[in-house]
Tab-separated table of C-alpha atoms and ligand atoms in Angstrom:
chain	number	residue	atom	x	y	z
R	1183	MET	CA	39.016	-26.253	-0.129
R	1184	LYS	CA	41.604	-24.586	-2.347
R	1185	PRO	CA	44.229	-22.670	-0.322
R	1186	PHE	CA	43.686	-18.916	-0.322
R	1187	GLY	CA	45.218	-15.751	1.106
R	1188	TYR	CA	43.506	-13.213	3.335
R	1189	VAL	CA	44.269	-9.505	3.468
R	1190	THR	CA	42.746	-6.319	4.757
R	1191	ALA	CA	43.241	-3.042	2.907
R	1192	PRO	CA	43.784	0.442	4.375
R	1193	ASP	CA	40.999	2.027	2.313
R	1194	PRO	CA	38.364	1.198	-0.345
R	1195	ALA	CA	40.564	2.414	-3.228
R	1196	THR	CA	43.299	-0.052	-2.297
R	1197	ALA	CA	40.788	-2.887	-1.940
R	1198	VAL	CA	39.381	-2.036	-5.372
R	1199	ALA	CA	42.868	-1.935	-6.923
R	1200	ILE	CA	43.753	-5.356	-5.495
R	1201	VAL	CA	40.586	-7.072	-6.743
R	1202	ALA	CA	40.546	-5.231	-10.091
R	1203	GLY	CA	44.116	-6.301	-10.776
R	1204	ARG	CA	43.907	-9.932	-9.723
R	1205	PRO	CA	41.369	-12.270	-11.373
R	1206	GLY	CA	41.464	-14.715	-8.447
R	1207	ALA	CA	40.732	-12.112	-5.746
R	1208	ALA	CA	37.324	-11.491	-4.163
R	1209	PHE	CA	35.889	-9.114	-1.594
R	1210	LEU	CA	34.915	-10.676	1.701
R	1211	GLY	CA	31.920	-9.261	3.597
R	1212	GLY	CA	30.442	-11.331	6.409
R	1213	GLY	CA	31.453	-14.443	4.467
R	1214	THR	CA	28.125	-16.187	5.112
R	1215	ASN	CA	27.618	-16.959	1.420
R	1216	LEU	CA	31.101	-16.757	-0.077
R	1217	VAL	CA	32.757	-19.061	2.457
R	1218	ASP	CA	29.948	-21.621	2.119
R	1219	LEU	CA	30.449	-21.623	-1.657
R	1220	MET	CA	34.219	-21.988	-1.207
R	1221	LYS	CA	33.649	-25.049	0.984
R	1222	LEU	CA	31.465	-26.520	-1.769
R	1223	GLY	CA	34.069	-25.726	-4.433
R	1224	VAL	CA	31.609	-23.499	-6.307
R	1225	MET	CA	33.787	-20.422	-5.842
R	1226	ALA	CA	37.547	-20.671	-5.485
R	1227	PRO	CA	39.167	-17.266	-4.966
R	1228	ASP	CA	42.912	-17.358	-4.226
R	1229	LEU	CA	42.793	-14.130	-2.212
R	1230	LEU	CA	40.074	-12.706	0.030
R	1231	VAL	CA	40.125	-8.957	0.578
R	1232	ASP	CA	38.196	-8.290	3.779
R	1233	VAL	CA	36.186	-5.091	3.349
R	1234	THR	CA	34.216	-5.140	6.589
R	1235	GLY	CA	36.612	-2.708	8.288
R	1236	LEU	CA	36.625	-0.334	5.306
R	1237	LEU	CA	32.977	0.206	4.586
R	1238	SER	CA	30.671	2.491	6.494
R	1239	ASP	CA	28.569	0.669	9.077
R	1240	ARG	CA	26.330	3.711	9.559
R	1241	ILE	CA	22.836	4.627	8.428
R	1242	GLU	CA	22.588	8.337	7.749
R	1243	ARG	CA	19.808	10.751	6.864
R	1244	THR	CA	20.092	12.266	3.372
R	1245	ALA	CA	19.060	15.788	2.341
R	1246	VAL	CA	16.557	16.930	4.956
R	1247	LYS	CA	14.009	19.221	3.310
R	1248	GLY	CA	11.977	22.022	4.841
R	1249	ASP	CA	8.512	22.072	6.430
R	1250	GLY	CA	8.563	18.803	8.291
R	1251	GLU	CA	9.630	16.739	5.274
R	1252	VAL	CA	12.373	14.240	5.883
R	1253	GLY	CA	15.041	12.959	3.529
R	1254	GLY	CA	15.857	9.389	2.679
R	1255	LEU	CA	18.502	7.120	4.164
R	1256	ARG	CA	22.044	6.254	3.107
R	1257	ILE	CA	23.014	2.815	4.343
R	1258	GLY	CA	26.723	1.937	4.451
R	1259	ALA	CA	27.505	-1.325	2.662
R	1260	GLY	CA	29.184	-2.537	5.852
R	1261	VAL	CA	25.985	-2.260	7.918
R	1262	ARG	CA	25.126	-5.680	9.313
R	1263	ASN	CA	21.714	-7.028	8.377
R	1264	SER	CA	20.636	-7.129	12.050
R	1265	ASP	CA	21.516	-3.477	12.550
R	1266	LEU	CA	19.621	-2.487	9.420
R	1267	ALA	CA	16.468	-4.261	10.555
R	1268	ALA	CA	16.734	-2.764	14.058
R	1269	ASP	CA	17.235	0.847	12.991
R	1270	PRO	CA	14.276	2.919	14.268
R	1271	ARG	CA	14.115	5.048	11.093
R	1272	VAL	CA	14.054	1.975	8.864
R	1273	ARG	CA	11.354	0.375	11.020
R	1274	ALA	CA	9.176	3.491	11.052
R	1275	GLU	CA	9.687	4.891	7.544
R	1276	PHE	CA	10.384	1.751	5.510
R	1277	PRO	CA	8.923	-1.211	7.427
R	1278	VAL	CA	8.994	-3.247	4.210
R	1279	LEU	CA	12.799	-3.234	4.424
R	1280	ALA	CA	13.035	-4.160	8.096
R	1281	GLN	CA	10.497	-6.965	7.586
R	1282	ALA	CA	12.301	-8.303	4.512
R	1283	VAL	CA	15.627	-8.461	6.331
R	1284	LEU	CA	14.075	-10.181	9.345
R	1285	ALA	CA	12.400	-12.709	7.031
R	1286	GLY	CA	15.823	-13.904	5.866
R	1287	ALA	CA	18.348	-16.338	7.308
R	1288	SER	CA	18.778	-16.518	11.101
R	1289	GLY	CA	19.746	-14.112	13.862
R	1290	GLN	CA	23.346	-15.323	13.879
R	1291	LEU	CA	23.653	-15.009	10.091
R	1292	ARG	CA	22.081	-11.553	10.076
R	1293	ASN	CA	24.597	-10.467	12.721
R	1294	MET	CA	27.418	-11.341	10.306
R	1295	ALA	CA	25.913	-10.548	6.901
R	1296	THR	CA	26.558	-7.123	5.376
R	1297	VAL	CA	24.332	-5.072	3.095
R	1298	GLY	CA	26.863	-5.279	0.227
R	1299	GLY	CA	27.244	-9.047	0.557
R	1300	ASN	CA	23.501	-9.601	0.815
R	1301	LEU	CA	22.912	-7.898	-2.531
R	1302	LEU	CA	25.544	-10.059	-4.233
R	1303	GLN	CA	24.733	-13.442	-2.689
R	1304	ARG	CA	24.437	-16.219	-5.272
R	1305	THR	CA	21.450	-18.306	-6.276
R	1306	ARG	CA	20.361	-21.331	-4.253
R	1307	CYS	CA	19.655	-23.445	-7.346
R	1308	LEU	CA	20.695	-26.960	-6.299
R	1309	TYR	CA	22.673	-27.614	-9.489
R	1310	PHE	CA	24.627	-24.389	-9.106
R	1311	GLN	CA	25.745	-25.544	-5.669
R	1312	ASP	CA	26.676	-29.080	-6.784
R	1313	VAL	CA	29.969	-29.133	-8.683
R	1314	THR	CA	29.322	-32.677	-9.912
R	1315	LYS	CA	26.416	-31.378	-12.053
R	1316	PRO	CA	26.354	-29.222	-15.196
R	1317	CYS	CA	25.177	-25.631	-14.759
R	1318	ASN	CA	25.429	-22.784	-17.263
R	1319	LYS	CA	25.827	-20.255	-14.496
R	1320	ARG	CA	28.775	-22.033	-12.868
R	1321	VAL	CA	30.319	-23.509	-16.044
R	1322	PRO	CA	29.108	-21.557	-19.113
R	1323	GLY	CA	27.899	-23.825	-21.890
R	1324	SER	CA	27.578	-26.933	-19.728
R	1325	GLY	CA	23.760	-26.972	-19.752
R	1326	CYS	CA	20.841	-26.352	-17.428
R	1327	PRO	CA	19.603	-29.551	-15.794
R	1328	ALA	CA	17.054	-27.618	-13.721
R	1329	ARG	CA	14.614	-27.232	-16.613
R	1330	VAL	CA	13.937	-30.970	-16.708
R	1331	GLY	CA	15.027	-31.615	-13.130
R	1332	GLU	CA	14.422	-29.899	-9.789
R	1333	HIS	CA	12.880	-26.491	-10.480
R	1334	ARG	CA	10.073	-26.130	-7.959
R	1335	ASN	CA	11.764	-23.089	-6.404
R	1336	LEU	CA	13.001	-21.543	-9.626
R	1337	ALA	CA	11.845	-18.674	-11.844
R	1338	ILE	CA	8.514	-18.090	-13.547
R	1339	LEU	CA	9.473	-14.615	-14.803
R	1340	GLY	CA	12.601	-13.396	-16.590
R	1341	GLY	CA	14.251	-16.785	-17.087
R	1342	SER	CA	15.804	-17.998	-20.342
R	1343	PRO	CA	16.406	-21.388	-21.955
R	1344	HIS	CA	19.899	-21.135	-20.451
R	1345	CYS	CA	18.946	-20.454	-16.810
R	1346	VAL	CA	15.849	-20.190	-14.623
R	1347	ALA	CA	17.551	-19.549	-11.281
R	1348	THR	CA	15.970	-17.167	-8.778
R	1349	HIS	CA	17.708	-14.389	-6.895
R	1350	PRO	CA	17.717	-15.383	-3.220
R	1351	SER	CA	17.860	-12.033	-1.396
R	1352	ASP	CA	14.828	-10.797	0.528
R	1353	MET	CA	16.457	-7.438	1.249
R	1354	ALA	CA	16.954	-6.763	-2.463
R	1355	VAL	CA	13.224	-7.209	-3.146
R	1356	ALA	CA	12.334	-4.507	-0.641
R	1357	LEU	CA	15.088	-2.252	-1.973
R	1358	ALA	CA	13.752	-2.753	-5.520
R	1359	ALA	CA	10.317	-1.570	-4.409
R	1360	LEU	CA	11.897	1.437	-2.701
R	1361	ASP	CA	13.794	2.590	-5.825
R	1362	ALA	CA	17.125	2.160	-4.041
R	1363	VAL	CA	20.320	3.518	-5.562
R	1364	VAL	CA	23.563	1.558	-5.247
R	1365	HIS	CA	26.857	3.425	-4.751
R	1366	VAL	CA	29.896	1.725	-6.221
R	1367	GLU	CA	33.606	2.474	-6.155
R	1368	GLY	CA	35.530	0.986	-9.047
R	1369	ALA	CA	38.856	1.213	-10.841
R	1370	ALA	CA	37.501	4.193	-12.839
R	1371	GLY	CA	36.153	5.997	-9.754
R	1372	ALA	CA	32.839	6.247	-7.922
R	1373	ARG	CA	29.404	6.000	-9.506
R	1374	ALA	CA	25.785	5.396	-8.527
R	1375	LEU	CA	23.221	3.248	-10.286
R	1376	PRO	CA	19.593	2.324	-9.660
R	1377	LEU	CA	19.269	-1.106	-8.050
R	1378	SER	CA	17.203	-2.128	-11.082
R	1379	ASP	CA	20.334	-1.581	-13.215
R	1380	LEU	CA	22.566	-3.624	-10.901
R	1381	TYR	CA	21.153	-7.023	-11.837
R	1382	ARG	CA	21.104	-8.686	-15.273
R	1383	LEU	CA	18.604	-11.196	-16.599
R	1384	PRO	CA	20.329	-14.444	-17.620
R	1385	GLY	CA	19.703	-14.355	-21.393
R	1386	ASP	CA	22.440	-16.431	-22.990
R	1387	ALA	CA	25.046	-15.493	-20.347
R	1388	PRO	CA	23.704	-16.573	-16.942
R	1389	ASP	CA	27.189	-16.411	-15.427
R	1390	ARG	CA	27.024	-12.590	-15.696
R	1391	GLU	CA	24.597	-11.733	-12.916
R	1392	THR	CA	25.262	-8.042	-12.472
R	1393	THR	CA	26.481	-5.031	-14.399
R	1394	LEU	CA	29.447	-4.653	-12.030
R	1395	GLU	CA	33.000	-4.834	-13.371
R	1396	ARG	CA	35.817	-6.763	-11.705
R	1397	GLY	CA	36.932	-4.791	-8.662
R	1398	ASP	CA	33.688	-2.821	-8.266
R	1399	LEU	CA	33.010	-2.400	-4.558
R	1400	ILE	CA	29.523	-1.580	-3.289
R	1401	THR	CA	30.021	1.177	-0.742
R	1402	ALA	CA	26.451	2.219	0.151
R	1403	VAL	CA	22.780	1.911	-0.718
R	1404	GLU	CA	20.553	4.966	-0.732
R	1405	ILE	CA	16.785	4.945	-0.286
R	1406	PRO	CA	15.059	8.106	-1.508
R	1407	ALA	CA	12.384	9.603	0.702
R	1408	LEU	CA	8.958	8.084	0.067
R	1409	GLY	CA	6.062	9.958	1.580
R	1410	TYR	CA	4.020	6.791	2.066
R	1411	GLY	CA	6.900	4.462	2.932
R	1412	GLN	CA	5.446	3.885	6.388
R	1413	ASN	CA	2.509	2.116	4.708
R	1414	SER	CA	4.637	-0.689	3.343
R	1415	ALA	CA	5.115	-4.354	4.143
R	1416	TYR	CA	6.898	-7.557	3.106
R	1417	ARG	CA	5.229	-10.941	2.967
R	1418	LYS	CA	7.226	-14.084	2.332
R	1419	VAL	CA	5.878	-17.585	1.755
R	1420	ARG	CA	8.352	-20.334	2.592
R	1421	ASP	CA	8.336	-24.035	3.281
R	1422	ARG	CA	8.857	-23.553	7.013
R	1423	ALA	CA	8.232	-20.617	9.271
R	1424	SER	CA	11.838	-19.504	9.677
R	1425	TYR	CA	15.341	-20.085	8.380
R	1426	ALA	CA	14.212	-20.803	4.833
R	1427	PHE	CA	14.497	-19.057	1.486
R	1428	GLY	CA	11.313	-17.772	-0.104
R	1429	VAL	CA	8.991	-19.730	-2.362
R	1430	VAL	CA	7.446	-16.391	-3.319
R	1431	SER	CA	7.557	-12.980	-1.670
R	1432	VAL	CA	5.977	-9.572	-2.168
R	1433	ALA	CA	7.259	-6.133	-1.160
R	1434	ALA	CA	4.629	-3.422	-1.374
R	1435	ALA	CA	3.985	0.203	-0.458
R	1436	LEU	CA	0.644	1.875	-1.032
R	1437	ASP	CA	-0.697	5.408	-1.002
R	1438	VAL	CA	-4.492	5.413	-0.878
R	1439	ALA	CA	-6.843	8.406	-0.540
R	1440	ASP	CA	-10.653	8.227	-0.561
R	1441	GLY	CA	-10.553	4.616	-1.638
R	1442	VAL	CA	-8.376	5.318	-4.692
R	1443	VAL	CA	-4.740	4.274	-5.191
R	1444	ARG	CA	-2.651	7.384	-5.672
R	1445	GLN	CA	0.684	5.580	-5.929
R	1446	ALA	CA	1.929	2.043	-5.466
R	1447	ARG	CA	5.239	0.248	-5.303
R	1448	LEU	CA	5.406	-3.481	-5.844
R	1449	ALA	CA	8.270	-5.945	-6.182
R	1450	LEU	CA	8.244	-9.738	-6.287
R	1451	GLY	CA	10.837	-12.103	-4.853
R	1452	ALA	CA	11.796	-15.734	-5.483
R	1453	VAL	CA	10.030	-15.707	-8.854
R	1454	ALA	CA	12.763	-14.328	-11.144
R	1455	PRO	CA	16.553	-14.215	-11.579
R	1456	VAL	CA	16.456	-10.640	-10.290
R	1457	PRO	CA	14.394	-8.847	-7.651
R	1458	TRP	CA	11.347	-8.261	-9.857
R	1459	ARG	CA	9.931	-4.747	-9.864
R	1460	ALA	CA	6.283	-5.097	-10.890
R	1461	ARG	CA	5.940	-1.898	-12.923
R	1462	LEU	CA	3.069	-3.166	-15.075
R	1463	ALA	CA	1.072	-3.892	-11.932
R	1464	GLU	CA	1.920	-0.449	-10.540
R	1465	GLU	CA	0.592	1.183	-13.728
R	1466	VAL	CA	-2.677	-0.722	-13.472
R	1467	LEU	CA	-3.080	0.268	-9.832
R	1468	THR	CA	-2.460	3.984	-10.181
R	1469	GLY	CA	-5.729	5.920	-10.049
R	1470	ARG	CA	-7.855	2.761	-9.607
R	1471	PRO	CA	-10.152	1.784	-6.753
R	1472	ALA	CA	-8.266	0.200	-3.866
R	1473	THR	CA	-10.169	-3.063	-4.059
R	1474	ALA	CA	-9.226	-6.733	-4.143
R	1475	GLU	CA	-10.618	-6.883	-7.669
R	1476	TRP	CA	-8.194	-4.245	-8.944
R	1477	PHE	CA	-5.307	-5.719	-6.973
R	1478	GLY	CA	-5.991	-9.003	-8.790
R	1479	ARG	CA	-6.089	-7.243	-12.160
R	1480	ALA	CA	-2.756	-5.616	-11.384
R	1481	ALA	CA	-1.210	-8.963	-10.489
R	1482	ASP	CA	-2.619	-10.487	-13.683
R	1483	ALA	CA	-1.034	-7.738	-15.786
R	1484	GLU	CA	2.371	-8.456	-14.271
R	1485	LEU	CA	2.031	-12.213	-14.414
R	1486	ALA	CA	0.845	-12.323	-18.043
R	1487	ALA	CA	4.506	-12.825	-18.978
R	1488	ALA	CA	4.982	-15.734	-16.574
R	1489	ALA	CA	6.477	-18.840	-18.188
R	1490	PRO	CA	6.471	-21.455	-15.449
R	1491	LEU	CA	7.885	-24.956	-15.690
R	1492	PRO	CA	5.758	-27.981	-14.732
R	1493	ASP	CA	6.714	-28.077	-11.044
R	1494	ASN	CA	6.564	-24.350	-10.310
R	1495	ALA	CA	3.338	-23.420	-12.092
R	1496	PHE	CA	1.742	-23.073	-8.648
R	1497	LYS	CA	3.833	-19.953	-8.064
R	1498	THR	CA	1.729	-17.922	-10.506
R	1499	THR	CA	-1.424	-18.426	-8.446
R	1500	LEU	CA	0.435	-18.130	-5.169
R	1501	VAL	CA	2.086	-14.825	-5.974
R	1502	ARG	CA	-1.221	-13.441	-7.307
R	1503	ASN	CA	-2.915	-14.327	-4.044
R	1504	ILE	CA	-0.107	-12.815	-1.971
R	1505	VAL	CA	-0.200	-9.586	-3.972
R	1506	ILE	CA	-3.967	-9.277	-3.389
R	1507	ARG	CA	-3.597	-10.096	0.292
R	1508	GLU	CA	-0.697	-7.715	0.884
R	1509	LEU	CA	-2.236	-4.774	-0.951
R	1510	SER	CA	-5.585	-5.365	0.765
R	1511	VAL	CA	-3.922	-5.189	4.177
R	1512	LEU	CA	-2.097	-1.979	3.257
R	1513	ALA	CA	-5.315	-0.477	1.872
R	1514	GLY	CA	-7.333	-1.596	4.893
R	1515	VAL	CA	-9.871	-3.490	2.775
R	1516	ALA	CA	-11.006	-7.100	2.894
R	1517	SER	CA	-9.425	-9.498	0.407
U	2448	FAD	C1	21.423	-21.139	6.143
U	2448	FAD	C2	21.242	-19.832	5.430
U	2448	FAD	C3	19.955	-19.335	5.236
U	2448	FAD	C4	19.778	-18.110	4.570
U	2448	FAD	N1	18.513	-17.649	4.366
U	2448	FAD	C5	18.335	-16.466	3.687
U	2448	FAD	C6	17.041	-15.959	3.411
U	2448	FAD	O1	16.024	-16.558	3.767
U	2448	FAD	N2	16.946	-14.779	2.734
U	2448	FAD	C7	18.049	-14.079	2.327
U	2448	FAD	O2	17.901	-13.009	1.732
U	2448	FAD	N3	19.279	-14.541	2.563
U	2448	FAD	C8	19.453	-15.730	3.220
U	2448	FAD	N4	20.712	-16.204	3.434
U	2448	FAD	C9	21.839	-15.554	2.773
U	2448	FAD	C10	22.441	-14.438	3.573
U	2448	FAD	O3	21.542	-13.358	3.621
U	2448	FAD	C11	23.720	-14.059	2.812
U	2448	FAD	O4	24.632	-15.124	2.970
U	2448	FAD	C12	24.326	-12.774	3.322
U	2448	FAD	O5	23.429	-11.706	3.210
U	2448	FAD	C13	25.578	-12.444	2.521
U	2448	FAD	O6	26.220	-11.320	3.120
U	2448	FAD	P1	27.770	-11.419	3.517
U	2448	FAD	O7	28.186	-10.088	3.976
U	2448	FAD	O8	28.026	-12.566	4.439
U	2448	FAD	O9	28.385	-11.719	2.070
U	2448	FAD	P2	29.681	-12.531	1.662
U	2448	FAD	O10	29.415	-13.989	1.777
U	2448	FAD	O11	30.888	-12.008	2.352
U	2448	FAD	O12	29.767	-12.102	0.125
U	2448	FAD	C14	28.802	-12.457	-0.827
U	2448	FAD	C15	29.304	-11.996	-2.204
U	2448	FAD	O13	29.334	-10.575	-2.270
U	2448	FAD	C16	30.648	-10.105	-2.546
U	2448	FAD	N5	30.777	-8.897	-1.742
U	2448	FAD	C17	30.636	-8.785	-0.400
U	2448	FAD	N6	30.632	-7.492	-0.026
U	2448	FAD	C18	30.784	-6.763	-1.162
U	2448	FAD	C19	30.820	-5.370	-1.451
U	2448	FAD	N7	30.707	-4.435	-0.488
U	2448	FAD	N8	30.975	-4.975	-2.739
U	2448	FAD	C20	31.095	-5.883	-3.730
U	2448	FAD	N9	31.059	-7.218	-3.513
U	2448	FAD	C21	30.881	-7.654	-2.253
U	2448	FAD	C22	31.589	-11.241	-2.171
U	2448	FAD	O14	32.786	-11.210	-2.925
U	2448	FAD	C23	30.726	-12.443	-2.520
U	2448	FAD	O15	30.798	-12.722	-3.909
U	2448	FAD	C24	20.917	-17.396	4.115
U	2448	FAD	C25	22.207	-17.897	4.337
U	2448	FAD	C26	22.374	-19.100	4.975
U	2448	FAD	C27	23.775	-19.613	5.168
U	2449	SF4	S1	18.780	-22.743	-13.436
U	2449	SF4	FE1	20.678	-21.590	-13.735
U	2449	SF4	S2	21.799	-21.976	-11.845
U	2449	SF4	FE2	20.241	-23.599	-12.010
U	2449	SF4	S3	21.198	-25.299	-13.189
U	2449	SF4	FE3	20.201	-23.993	-14.661
U	2449	SF4	S4	21.876	-22.637	-15.312
U	2449	SF4	FE4	22.498	-23.489	-13.361
């Protein structure tokens, strides 16, 4: 491993200034992804700026409204994944988020991993992690061997000829469904952006995965109140029952009255380079009967754009089935 320095900073602004001003510097959260990639030689920062002591590790209620309504939640970027999944408000009001976090990694990893680091973890594409192989994401312009090689776990939606990697985070899929807002502190000050604007599709520049600038520090994630958030769930299909990344996953929340879908939230994981918000499916669902037939039609609308490769074509059927199953459970109907 390349030698590197390690520093802590007295406050977020100083941490931002260090990383913004030094191309070889990187923020260090729990280190569960970054340090692994440094050992593999995939990432080689010369200075790690530890932000775990700087960032809020609290989950706070936002804007409580009148008449029994409750606000959303603001989650500090330093909150450990285990603490997020264990929070009673998250479990009761947004079970999809608690379930997604618990579906990822292992207990020990979740104890270390932070919310900020989870959102910015890198793809698990085998070629990205192997420095002896070409990879457009790691070395722009070097090629994408995955298209003709190992791509069983890679994208069916949103990929490009230059990259078909999937985003690995389970938490981000739930946060996409919940319309989360990401708070960032950067060299030009603080700003907030929808999670859907955080990630970039690969296009012809797969090395640029987010819209963040050098030195941008994620400080918090905010989940707006969602009246039907308690009727939400996360289902992940993986090759073994625990300690494995997803093959496909579905985050869903459903508001049903008198057998009709009033509102729906749907996001898909492990099928695209970004956590995939299924807005076309949501449009189909709104105002329709809460039946397996309509859940299938919604999935079909979203998956019409799927462009699978030979070894991951099965994902299209699998994700359709999981969408129907998950929505049927939330609607209390047979699938
Ligand atoms: C064996 C194994 C299995 C796993 N299985 C799963 C799984 O099934 N599902 C899943 O979702 N995840 C899984 N993970 C990944 C795990 O969730 C991530 O490694 C973890 O969430 C990363 O968080 P961290 O705080 O350790 O990030 P770090 O490794 O510290 O950082 C990751 C990246 O984010 C940057 N960064 C960190 N914090 C900030 C911040 N506040 N602002 C800006 N940039 C920041 C770092 O510079 C780095 O580039 C697995 C990991 C391992 C090792
Ligand atoms: S899919 Fe993306 S990450 Fe994987 S080899 Fe191709 S360019 Fe690299």
